PDB file of C-alpha atoms in Angstrom:
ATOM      1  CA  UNK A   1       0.000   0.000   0.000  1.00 74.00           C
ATOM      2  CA  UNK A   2       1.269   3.266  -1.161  1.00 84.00           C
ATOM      3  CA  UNK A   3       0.872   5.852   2.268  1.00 84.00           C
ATOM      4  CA  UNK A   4       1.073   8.707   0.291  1.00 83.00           C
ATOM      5  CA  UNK A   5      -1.457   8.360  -2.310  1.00 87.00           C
ATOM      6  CA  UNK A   6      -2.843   7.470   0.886  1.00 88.00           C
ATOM      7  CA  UNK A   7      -2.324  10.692   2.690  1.00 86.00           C
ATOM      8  CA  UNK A   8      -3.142  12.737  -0.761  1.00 87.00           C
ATOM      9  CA  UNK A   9      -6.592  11.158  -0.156  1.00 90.00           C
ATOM     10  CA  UNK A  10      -7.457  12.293   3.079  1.00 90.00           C
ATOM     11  CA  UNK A  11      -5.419  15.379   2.862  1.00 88.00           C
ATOM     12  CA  UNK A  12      -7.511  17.058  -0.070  1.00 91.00           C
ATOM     13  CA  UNK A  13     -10.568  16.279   1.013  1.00 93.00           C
ATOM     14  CA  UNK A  14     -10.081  17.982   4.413  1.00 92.00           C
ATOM     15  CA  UNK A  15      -8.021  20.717   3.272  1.00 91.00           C
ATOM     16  CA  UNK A  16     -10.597  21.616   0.135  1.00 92.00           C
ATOM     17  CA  UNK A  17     -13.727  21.148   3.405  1.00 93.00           C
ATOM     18  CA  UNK A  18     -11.743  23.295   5.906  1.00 90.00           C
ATOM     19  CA  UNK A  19     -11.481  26.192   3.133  1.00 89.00           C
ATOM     20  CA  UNK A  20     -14.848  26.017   2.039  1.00 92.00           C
ATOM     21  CA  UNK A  21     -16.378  25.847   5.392  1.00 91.00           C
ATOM     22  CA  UNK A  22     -14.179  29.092   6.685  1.00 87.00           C
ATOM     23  CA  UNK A  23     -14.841  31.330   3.749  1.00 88.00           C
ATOM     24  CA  UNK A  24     -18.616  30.876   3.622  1.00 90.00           C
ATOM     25  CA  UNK A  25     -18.248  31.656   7.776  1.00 87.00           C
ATOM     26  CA  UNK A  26     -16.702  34.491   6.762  1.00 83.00           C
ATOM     27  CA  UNK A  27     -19.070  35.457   4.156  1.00 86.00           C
ATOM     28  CA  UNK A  28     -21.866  35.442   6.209  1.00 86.00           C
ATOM     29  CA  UNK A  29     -20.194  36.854   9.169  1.00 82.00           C
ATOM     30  CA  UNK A  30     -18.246  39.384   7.875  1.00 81.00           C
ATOM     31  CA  UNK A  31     -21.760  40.833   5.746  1.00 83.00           C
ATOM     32  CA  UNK A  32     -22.428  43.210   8.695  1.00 83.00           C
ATOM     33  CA  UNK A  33     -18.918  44.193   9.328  1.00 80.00           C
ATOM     34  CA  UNK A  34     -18.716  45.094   5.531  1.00 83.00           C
ATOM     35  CA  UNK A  35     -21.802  46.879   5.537  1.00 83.00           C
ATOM     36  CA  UNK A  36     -20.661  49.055   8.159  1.00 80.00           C
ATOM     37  CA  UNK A  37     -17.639  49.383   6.154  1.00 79.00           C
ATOM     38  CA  UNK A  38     -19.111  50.502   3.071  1.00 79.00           C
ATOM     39  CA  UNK A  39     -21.127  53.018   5.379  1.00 78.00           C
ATOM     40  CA  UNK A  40     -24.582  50.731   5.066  1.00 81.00           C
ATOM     41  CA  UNK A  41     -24.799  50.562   0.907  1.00 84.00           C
ATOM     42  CA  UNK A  42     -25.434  46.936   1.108  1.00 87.00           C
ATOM     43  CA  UNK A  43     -24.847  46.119  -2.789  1.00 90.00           C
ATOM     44  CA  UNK A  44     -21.395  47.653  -2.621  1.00 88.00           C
ATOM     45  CA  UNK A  45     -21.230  45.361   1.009  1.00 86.00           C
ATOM     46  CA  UNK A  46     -22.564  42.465  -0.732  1.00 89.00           C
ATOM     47  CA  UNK A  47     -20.254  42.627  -3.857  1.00 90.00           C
ATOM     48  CA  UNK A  48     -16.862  43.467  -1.842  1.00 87.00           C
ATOM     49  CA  UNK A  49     -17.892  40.442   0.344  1.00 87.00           C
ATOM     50  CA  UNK A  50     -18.443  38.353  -2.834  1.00 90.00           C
ATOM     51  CA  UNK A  51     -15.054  39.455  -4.472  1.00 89.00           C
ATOM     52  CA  UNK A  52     -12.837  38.414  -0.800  1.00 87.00           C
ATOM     53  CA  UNK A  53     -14.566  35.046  -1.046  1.00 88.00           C
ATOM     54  CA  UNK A  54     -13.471  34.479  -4.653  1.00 91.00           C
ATOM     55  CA  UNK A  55      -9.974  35.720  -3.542  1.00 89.00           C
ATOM     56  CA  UNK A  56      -9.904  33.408  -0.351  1.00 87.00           C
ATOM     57  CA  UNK A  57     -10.632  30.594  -2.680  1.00 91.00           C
ATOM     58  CA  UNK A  58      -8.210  31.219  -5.070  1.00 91.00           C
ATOM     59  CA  UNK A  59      -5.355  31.984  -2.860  1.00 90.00           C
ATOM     60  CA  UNK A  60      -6.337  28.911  -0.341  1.00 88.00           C
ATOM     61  CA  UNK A  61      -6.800  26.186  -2.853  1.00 90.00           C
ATOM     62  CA  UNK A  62      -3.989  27.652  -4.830  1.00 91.00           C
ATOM     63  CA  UNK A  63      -2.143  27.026  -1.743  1.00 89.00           C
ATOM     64  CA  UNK A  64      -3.230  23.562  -0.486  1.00 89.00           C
ATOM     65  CA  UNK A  65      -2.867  22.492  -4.140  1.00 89.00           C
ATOM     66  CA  UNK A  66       1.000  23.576  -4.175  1.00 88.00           C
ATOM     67  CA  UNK A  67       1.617  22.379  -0.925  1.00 84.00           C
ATOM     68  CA  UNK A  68       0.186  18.713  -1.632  1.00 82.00           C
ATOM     69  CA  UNK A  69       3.248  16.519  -2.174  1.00 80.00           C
ATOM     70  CA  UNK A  70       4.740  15.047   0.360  1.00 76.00           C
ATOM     71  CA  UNK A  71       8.662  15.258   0.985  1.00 76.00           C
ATOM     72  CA  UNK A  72       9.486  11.710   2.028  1.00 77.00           C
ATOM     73  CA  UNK A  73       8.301   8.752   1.162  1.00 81.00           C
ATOM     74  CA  UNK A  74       5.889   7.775   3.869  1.00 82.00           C
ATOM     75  CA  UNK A  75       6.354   4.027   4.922  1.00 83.00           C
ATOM     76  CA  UNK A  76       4.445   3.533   8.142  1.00 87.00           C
ATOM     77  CA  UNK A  77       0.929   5.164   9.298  1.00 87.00           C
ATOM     78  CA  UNK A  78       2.246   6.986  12.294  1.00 88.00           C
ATOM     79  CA  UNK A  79       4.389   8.563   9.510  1.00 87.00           C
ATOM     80  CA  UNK A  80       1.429   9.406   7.656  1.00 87.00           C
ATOM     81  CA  UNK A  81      -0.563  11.003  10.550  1.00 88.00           C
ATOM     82  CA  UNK A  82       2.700  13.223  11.703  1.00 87.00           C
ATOM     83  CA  UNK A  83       3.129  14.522   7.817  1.00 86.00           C
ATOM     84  CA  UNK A  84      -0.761  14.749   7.509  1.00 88.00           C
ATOM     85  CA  UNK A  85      -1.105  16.711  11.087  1.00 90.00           C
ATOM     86  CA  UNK A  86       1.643  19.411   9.904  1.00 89.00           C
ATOM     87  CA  UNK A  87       0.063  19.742   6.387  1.00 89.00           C
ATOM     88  CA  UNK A  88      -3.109  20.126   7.776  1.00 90.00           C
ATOM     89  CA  UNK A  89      -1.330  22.702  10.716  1.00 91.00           C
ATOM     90  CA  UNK A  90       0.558  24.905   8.114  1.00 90.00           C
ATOM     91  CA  UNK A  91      -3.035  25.297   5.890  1.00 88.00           C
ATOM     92  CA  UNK A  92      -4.642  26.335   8.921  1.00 89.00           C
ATOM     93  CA  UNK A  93      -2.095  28.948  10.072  1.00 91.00           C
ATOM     94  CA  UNK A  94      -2.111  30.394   6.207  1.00 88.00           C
ATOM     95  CA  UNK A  95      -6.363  30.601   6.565  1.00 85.00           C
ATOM     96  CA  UNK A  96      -5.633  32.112   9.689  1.00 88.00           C
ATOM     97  CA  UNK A  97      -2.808  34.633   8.648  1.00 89.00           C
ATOM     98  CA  UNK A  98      -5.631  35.590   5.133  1.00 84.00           C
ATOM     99  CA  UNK A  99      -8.297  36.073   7.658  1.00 83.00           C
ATOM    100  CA  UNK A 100      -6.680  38.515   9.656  1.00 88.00           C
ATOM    101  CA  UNK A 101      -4.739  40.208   7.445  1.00 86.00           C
ATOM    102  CA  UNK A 102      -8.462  40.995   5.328  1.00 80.00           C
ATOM    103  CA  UNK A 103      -9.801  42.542   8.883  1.00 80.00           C
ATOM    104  CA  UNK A 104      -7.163  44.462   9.565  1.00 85.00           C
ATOM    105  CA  UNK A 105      -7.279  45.963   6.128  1.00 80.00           C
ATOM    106  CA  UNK A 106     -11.169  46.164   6.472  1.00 78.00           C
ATOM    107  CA  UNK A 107     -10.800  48.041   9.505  1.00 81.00           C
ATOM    108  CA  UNK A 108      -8.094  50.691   8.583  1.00 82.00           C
ATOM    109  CA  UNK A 109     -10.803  51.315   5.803  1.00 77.00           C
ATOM    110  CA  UNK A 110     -13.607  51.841   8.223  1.00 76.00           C
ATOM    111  CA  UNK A 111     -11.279  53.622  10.378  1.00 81.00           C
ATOM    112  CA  UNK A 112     -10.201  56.073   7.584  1.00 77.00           C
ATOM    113  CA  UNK A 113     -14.328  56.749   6.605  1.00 70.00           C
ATOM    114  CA  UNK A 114     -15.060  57.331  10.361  1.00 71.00           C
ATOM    115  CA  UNK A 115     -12.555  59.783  10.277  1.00 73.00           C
ATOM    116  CA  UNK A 116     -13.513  61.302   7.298  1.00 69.00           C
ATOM    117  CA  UNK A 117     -17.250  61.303   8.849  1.00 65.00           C
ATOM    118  CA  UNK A 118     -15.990  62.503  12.420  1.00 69.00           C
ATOM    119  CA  UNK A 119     -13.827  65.889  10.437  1.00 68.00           C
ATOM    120  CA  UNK A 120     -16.870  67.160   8.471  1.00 66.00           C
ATOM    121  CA  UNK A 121     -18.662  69.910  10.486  1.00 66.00           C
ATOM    122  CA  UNK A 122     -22.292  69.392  11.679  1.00 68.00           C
ATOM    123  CA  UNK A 123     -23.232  72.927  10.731  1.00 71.00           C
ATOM    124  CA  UNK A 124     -21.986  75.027   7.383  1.00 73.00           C
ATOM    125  CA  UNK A 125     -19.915  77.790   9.145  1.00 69.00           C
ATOM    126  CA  UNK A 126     -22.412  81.019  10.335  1.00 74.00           C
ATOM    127  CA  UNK A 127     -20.283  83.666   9.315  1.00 75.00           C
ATOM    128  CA  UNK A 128     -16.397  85.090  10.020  1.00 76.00           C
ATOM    129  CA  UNK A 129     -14.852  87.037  12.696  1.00 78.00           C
ATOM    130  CA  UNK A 130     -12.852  90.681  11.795  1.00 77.00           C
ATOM    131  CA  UNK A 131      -9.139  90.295  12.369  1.00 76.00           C
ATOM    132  CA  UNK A 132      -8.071  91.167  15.673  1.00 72.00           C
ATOM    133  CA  UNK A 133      -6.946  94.878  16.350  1.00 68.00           C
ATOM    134  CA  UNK A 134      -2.972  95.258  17.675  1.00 64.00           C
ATOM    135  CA  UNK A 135      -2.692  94.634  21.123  1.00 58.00           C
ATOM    136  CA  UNK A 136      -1.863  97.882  22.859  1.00 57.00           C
ATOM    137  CA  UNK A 137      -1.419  96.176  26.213  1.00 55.00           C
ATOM    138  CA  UNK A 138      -5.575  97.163  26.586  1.00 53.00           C
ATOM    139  CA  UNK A 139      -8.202  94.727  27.908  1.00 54.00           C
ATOM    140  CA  UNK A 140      -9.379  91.694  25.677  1.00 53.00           C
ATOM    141  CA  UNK A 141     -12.537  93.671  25.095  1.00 52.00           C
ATOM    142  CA  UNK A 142     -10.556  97.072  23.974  1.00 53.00           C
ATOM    143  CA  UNK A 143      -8.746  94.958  21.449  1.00 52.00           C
ATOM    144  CA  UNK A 144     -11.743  93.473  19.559  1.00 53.00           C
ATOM    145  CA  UNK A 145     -11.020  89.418  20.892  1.00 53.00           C
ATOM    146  CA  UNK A 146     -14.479  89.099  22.470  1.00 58.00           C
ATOM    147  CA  UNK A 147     -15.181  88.237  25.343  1.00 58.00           C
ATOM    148  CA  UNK A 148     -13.000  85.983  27.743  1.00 57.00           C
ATOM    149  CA  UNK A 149     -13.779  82.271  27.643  1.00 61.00           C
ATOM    150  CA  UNK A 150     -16.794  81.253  29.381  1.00 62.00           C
ATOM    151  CA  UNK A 151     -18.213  84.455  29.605  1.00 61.00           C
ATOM    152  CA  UNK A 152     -21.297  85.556  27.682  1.00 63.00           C
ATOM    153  CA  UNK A 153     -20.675  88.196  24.496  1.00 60.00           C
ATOM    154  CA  UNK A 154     -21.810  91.522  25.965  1.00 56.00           C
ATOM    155  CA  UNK A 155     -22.149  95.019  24.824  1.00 52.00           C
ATOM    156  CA  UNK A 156     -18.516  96.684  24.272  1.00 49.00           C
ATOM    157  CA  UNK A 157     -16.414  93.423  23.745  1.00 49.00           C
ATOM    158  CA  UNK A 158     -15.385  94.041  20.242  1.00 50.00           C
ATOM    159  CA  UNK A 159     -16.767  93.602  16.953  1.00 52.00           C
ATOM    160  CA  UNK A 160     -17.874  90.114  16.093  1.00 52.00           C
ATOM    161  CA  UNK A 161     -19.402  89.216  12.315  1.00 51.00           C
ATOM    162  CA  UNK A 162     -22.381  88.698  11.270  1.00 51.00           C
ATOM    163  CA  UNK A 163     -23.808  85.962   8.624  1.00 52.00           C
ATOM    164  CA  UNK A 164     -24.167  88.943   6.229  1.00 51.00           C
ATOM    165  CA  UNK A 165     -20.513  90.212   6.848  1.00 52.00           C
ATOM    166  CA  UNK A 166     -17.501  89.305   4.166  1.00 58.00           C
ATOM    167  CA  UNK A 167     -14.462  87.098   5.068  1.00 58.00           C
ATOM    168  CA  UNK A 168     -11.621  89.460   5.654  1.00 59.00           C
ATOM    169  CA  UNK A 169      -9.223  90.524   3.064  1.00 62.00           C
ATOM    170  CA  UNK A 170      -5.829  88.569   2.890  1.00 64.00           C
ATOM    171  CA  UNK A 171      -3.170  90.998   3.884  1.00 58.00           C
TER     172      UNK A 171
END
């Protein structure tokens, strides 16, 4: 009996199941994550998802394909079970490493478009203030800065504009 056309057997077979059975757990799974992503346009989610699935099949059967033959000749079936068990190891590390390595990526993306979302103002800017006059060693209100912080605005602090007044002129 040949122990390597032996271990081929059950090697595929489990290798080809253990792909399958993490990238559709990760299709379903990772929908929501993608979604959220994609900030909630689902057919963008849905076709991002679709194209990582294709990818994690190609590169994962790609790789347990390559990595099929077996080194030695295998002559007893303790043999076969120690080269099967690291086989079988080293394809689960490498769907491991893929896995992780498309979440972090994912999540710098979502990171970046929260971001994005967190800069942009919640109101369009109401108008601008004048330029400050030159300090003269006066008060904050003689020199036009407002008020100080936490205090109300009040008669007599200074100029402040208006939605109607023009930005000021560069200088």
């Amino acid at each position: 009996m040949d122990f390597n056309v032996v271990g081929y057997l059950i090697y595929l077979p489990i290798s080809i199941t253990l792909t399958v059975w993490v990238a559709r757990t990760l299709s379903r799974n990772g929908r929501v994550f993608l979604s959220d992503v994609m900030n909630g346009d689902e057919k963008l989610a849905d076709a991002v998802n679709h194209l990582l699935v294709v990818g994690f099949y190609l590169i994962n059967l790609g790789f347990v394909v390559a990595y099929l033959k077996i080194g030695d000749t295998v002559e007893s079936t303790r043999n076969l079970f120690e080269e099967l068990s690291v086989k079988l190891g080293v394809v689960l590390f490498v769907l491991g490493v893929l896995h992780l390595t498309n979440f972090f990526v994912l999540n710098k993306i979502r990171r970046r478009g929260l971001q994005r979302h967190e800069s942009t103002p919640p109101v369009a800017p109401q108008g601008w203030l004048r330029p400050p006059a030159v300090a003269t060693g006066h008060s904050r209100a003689a020199t036009g800065y407002g008020p100080m912080p936490g205090q109300p605005p009040t008669a007599g602090h200074g100029p402040v504009a208006g939605p109607t007044d023009t930005p000021p002129s560069p200088r």
